Amino acid sequence: MKYKRILLKLSGESLQGEKSYGLDAKVLKQYAYEIKKVVEQGIQVAVVIGGGNIFRGAQTVGSSIDRVQGDYMGMLATVINAMALQSTLEKIGVFTRLMSGIKMEQVCEPFIKRRAVRHLEKGRVVIFGAGIGSPYFTTDSAASLRAIEIEADVVLKGTRVDGVYTADPEKFDDAEKFTNISFQEVYERGLNVMDMTAFTLCRENNLPIIVFDMNSEGNLLRVVAGEEVGTLVH
Ligand code: UDP
């Protein structure tokens, strides 16, 4: 296996599957099995989940809800998703711990770096909920930050698209996929890998990102094994 400790970022939207809102049990199960395959190879797995399937802070613009309040609502949404994934993983025999950027004693542990690393060393999947616990950030930023803190080898961004393209492949037929691209080139071409805060954190700390299709069976394991799946940003 190429990577020993990974941080997997899953968007909230991906968890809604074919639905227009909320959680799809089928997708949860599918992702849990993908994660299990990797854990069985002795890989240490941390997960950051988004909340876009339930609530995004940006939705509050022009509404009666204050933006900061909205961002906290978004963070709580990520905890709902994290709890759903935790249960699904446990149901198939994977040991997990849920850590949150916002204190919520009854459902999760607070995020403490040394503790997170200890869980990983014991083979538990550590799920990070509530982003970084501060408004005006995204869960992509949380993924980059937590990955750096726990010294992960790589951030794996599981999406619907199988990598980084010269243009949006869902809109442009002639869009070409990169198998490999530098941080500098992503920046110069203005490509959308992660938001700028998240991207810059990875770049400044030399943390590679792999964008790949999480919905293809076995893909996560292939990425971890070092196969050329998706796009490596380095
Ligand atoms: N959020 C936040 N700080 C964080 C992480 C998330 O304020 O550190 C809020 C923000 O409002 C965001 C929402 O939580 O819109 C859900 O996260 P995100 O949009 O990143 O989820 P995804 O797009 O991955 O589903």
XYZ file of C-alpha atoms and ligand atoms in Angstrom:
259
model
C 0.000 0.000 0.000
C 1.326 3.407 -0.948
C -0.359 5.370 1.828
C -0.431 4.365 5.496
C -2.603 7.112 6.966
C -5.238 8.813 4.853
C -7.787 11.527 5.299
C -10.897 10.923 3.232
C -13.129 13.908 2.483
C -16.710 13.109 1.565
C -19.129 15.841 0.599
C -22.511 15.987 2.244
C -24.105 16.087 -1.165
C -22.657 12.708 -2.117
C -24.466 11.138 0.849
C -27.853 12.134 -0.498
C -27.410 9.832 -3.524
C -30.371 10.148 -5.873
C -32.407 12.020 -3.280
C -32.777 15.792 -3.311
C -32.163 16.164 0.436
C -30.841 14.223 3.404
C -29.250 10.820 3.571
C -29.447 7.799 1.318
C -28.973 4.558 3.252
C -27.661 2.821 0.146
C -24.839 5.337 -0.335
C -23.942 5.234 3.365
C -23.604 1.459 3.207
C -21.619 1.595 -0.005
C -19.138 4.113 1.444
C -18.865 2.163 4.690
C -17.893 -0.987 2.760
C -15.340 0.971 0.717
C -13.788 2.250 3.945
C -13.852 -1.211 5.496
C -11.823 -2.671 2.614
C -9.095 -0.111 3.289
C -9.131 -0.600 7.065
C -8.742 -4.362 6.550
C -5.449 -3.663 4.800
C -4.151 -2.020 7.975
C -4.504 1.507 6.619
C -5.290 4.236 9.149
C -8.398 6.100 8.046
C -9.710 9.497 9.105
C -12.836 10.967 7.516
C -14.166 14.493 7.204
C -17.767 14.832 6.100
C -19.550 17.844 4.666
C -23.089 18.930 5.368
C -24.323 20.333 2.076
C -27.080 17.701 1.825
C -28.700 19.247 4.891
C -27.551 22.829 5.316
C -24.945 25.284 4.057
C -24.170 28.601 5.725
C -24.212 30.372 2.375
C -27.929 29.518 2.078
C -28.640 32.167 4.695
C -27.626 35.065 2.452
C -30.696 37.210 1.987
C -32.665 35.300 4.615
C -33.581 36.060 8.211
C -30.747 33.871 9.483
C -27.456 35.490 10.348
C -24.475 34.092 8.384
C -22.462 33.042 11.421
C -25.510 31.304 12.843
C -26.017 29.642 9.470
C -22.450 28.385 9.440
C -22.929 26.791 12.854
C -26.107 25.203 11.522
C -24.015 23.840 8.647
C -21.478 22.461 11.119
C -24.247 20.717 13.046
C -25.419 19.217 9.748
C -21.982 17.644 9.300
C -22.332 16.022 12.725
C -25.618 14.438 11.651
C -23.861 12.977 8.610
C -20.892 11.890 10.697
C -23.175 10.084 13.160
C -24.909 8.305 10.298
C -21.614 7.108 8.852
C -20.356 6.090 12.281
C -23.366 3.881 12.900
C -23.192 2.380 9.435
C -19.519 1.521 9.879
C -20.131 -0.017 13.293
C -22.930 -2.136 11.892
C -20.465 -3.816 9.550
C -17.883 -4.342 12.273
C -15.582 -1.354 11.842
C -14.436 0.350 15.044
C -14.898 4.104 14.981
C -14.613 7.277 16.984
C -16.387 10.521 16.250
C -14.580 13.733 17.109
C -16.142 17.138 16.817
C -14.865 20.657 16.368
C -17.788 21.806 18.524
C -18.204 20.305 21.983
C -21.050 17.832 22.078
C -20.239 15.466 24.907
C -23.165 13.101 24.518
C -22.421 12.212 20.931
C -18.758 12.845 20.207
C -15.350 13.427 21.685
C -13.788 16.840 21.342
C -11.019 16.993 18.762
C -7.658 16.444 20.435
C -4.812 15.700 18.079
C -2.969 13.188 20.228
C -6.150 11.320 20.936
C -7.104 11.215 17.285
C -3.699 9.756 16.419
C -4.008 7.201 19.195
C -7.380 6.040 17.846
C -5.892 5.724 14.372
C -2.967 3.699 15.684
C -5.441 1.344 17.298
C -7.127 0.804 13.947
C -10.237 2.880 14.614
C -11.723 4.992 11.875
C -11.798 8.556 13.172
C -14.587 10.728 11.813
C -14.222 14.462 12.230
C -17.510 16.306 12.510
C -18.375 20.011 12.770
C -15.601 21.070 10.394
C -12.936 23.064 12.172
C -15.562 24.493 14.515
C -15.388 28.040 13.143
C -17.720 29.902 10.813
C -16.595 31.099 7.371
C -14.732 27.872 6.704
C -15.721 24.801 4.754
C -15.298 21.118 5.377
C -12.638 21.122 2.650
C -10.618 23.403 4.924
C -11.343 21.050 7.799
C -10.082 18.154 5.689
C -6.805 19.945 4.910
C -6.286 21.156 8.456
C -7.079 17.872 10.189
C -4.952 15.971 7.663
C -1.986 18.201 8.460
C -2.588 17.961 12.205
C -2.767 14.168 12.262
C 0.105 13.927 9.760
C -1.857 12.078 7.123
C 0.044 11.087 3.985
C -2.612 12.389 1.639
C -6.071 13.973 1.400
C -8.424 11.897 -0.720
C -11.261 13.942 -2.071
C -14.025 11.559 -3.080
C -16.361 13.137 -5.607
C -18.721 12.261 -8.437
C -16.131 13.313 -11.023
C -13.118 11.062 -11.506
C -10.454 13.750 -11.269
C -9.366 17.264 -12.175
C -10.145 18.361 -15.731
C -9.118 21.327 -17.890
C -12.799 22.389 -17.744
C -16.018 21.039 -16.233
C -16.422 17.638 -17.933
C -20.176 17.709 -17.320
C -20.391 20.848 -19.479
C -17.532 20.556 -21.977
C -17.038 17.442 -24.122
C -13.435 18.331 -24.936
C -12.380 18.702 -21.269
C -9.228 16.684 -20.592
C -8.323 14.933 -17.377
C -5.011 15.368 -15.567
C -3.511 12.274 -13.956
C -0.941 14.448 -12.255
C -0.767 18.189 -11.727
C 1.242 20.554 -9.548
C -0.278 22.962 -7.033
C 1.213 25.790 -9.083
C -0.504 24.703 -12.287
C -3.862 24.264 -10.552
C -3.469 27.798 -9.267
C -2.372 29.305 -12.594
C -5.185 27.630 -14.526
C -7.721 28.604 -11.872
C -8.922 24.999 -11.554
C -11.369 24.093 -8.860
C -9.901 21.348 -6.655
C -10.867 22.684 -3.240
C -11.671 26.181 -2.054
C -8.651 28.485 -1.877
C -8.199 28.287 1.906
C -8.168 24.492 1.842
C -5.987 24.374 -1.243
C -3.428 26.813 0.174
C -3.152 24.861 3.417
C -2.266 21.712 1.472
C 0.118 23.565 -0.789
C 2.022 25.295 2.007
C 2.361 22.065 3.939
C 3.237 19.831 0.997
C 0.225 17.643 1.524
C -0.816 15.913 -1.707
C -4.479 15.734 -2.706
C -6.055 13.036 -4.837
C -9.407 13.799 -6.443
C -11.170 10.584 -7.392
C -14.560 9.011 -8.045
C -15.792 7.571 -4.760
C -18.791 5.916 -6.406
C -16.814 3.315 -8.385
C -16.564 0.119 -6.420
C -13.061 -0.600 -5.129
C -11.719 2.810 -6.144
C -10.791 3.932 -2.645
C -8.632 0.854 -2.130
C -7.035 1.323 -5.560
C -6.130 4.912 -4.716
C -4.599 3.897 -1.397
C -2.626 1.137 -3.115
C -1.073 3.779 -5.356
C -2.843 2.892 -8.598
C -3.316 5.718 -11.062
C -6.898 6.571 -10.221
C -8.221 10.128 -10.372
C -5.872 13.113 -10.293
C -2.902 13.591 -7.993
C -2.248 17.210 -7.033
C 1.227 17.618 -5.558
N -18.938 25.045 8.032
C -18.300 26.050 8.770
N -17.030 25.814 9.236
C -16.362 24.652 9.007
C -17.014 23.640 8.244
C -18.298 23.862 7.781
O -18.845 27.124 8.975
O -15.222 24.494 9.470
C -20.355 25.231 7.621
C -20.518 26.069 6.368
O -21.666 26.863 6.529
C -20.766 25.019 5.293
C -21.523 23.944 6.034
O -20.939 23.960 7.339
O -21.517 25.532 4.242
C -21.467 22.561 5.447
O -20.166 22.221 5.049
P -19.719 22.179 3.506
O -20.454 23.198 2.721
O -18.237 22.230 3.458
O -20.222 20.746 3.083
P -20.094 19.991 1.667
O -20.127 21.020 0.578
O -18.796 19.248 1.668
O -21.263 19.066 1.672
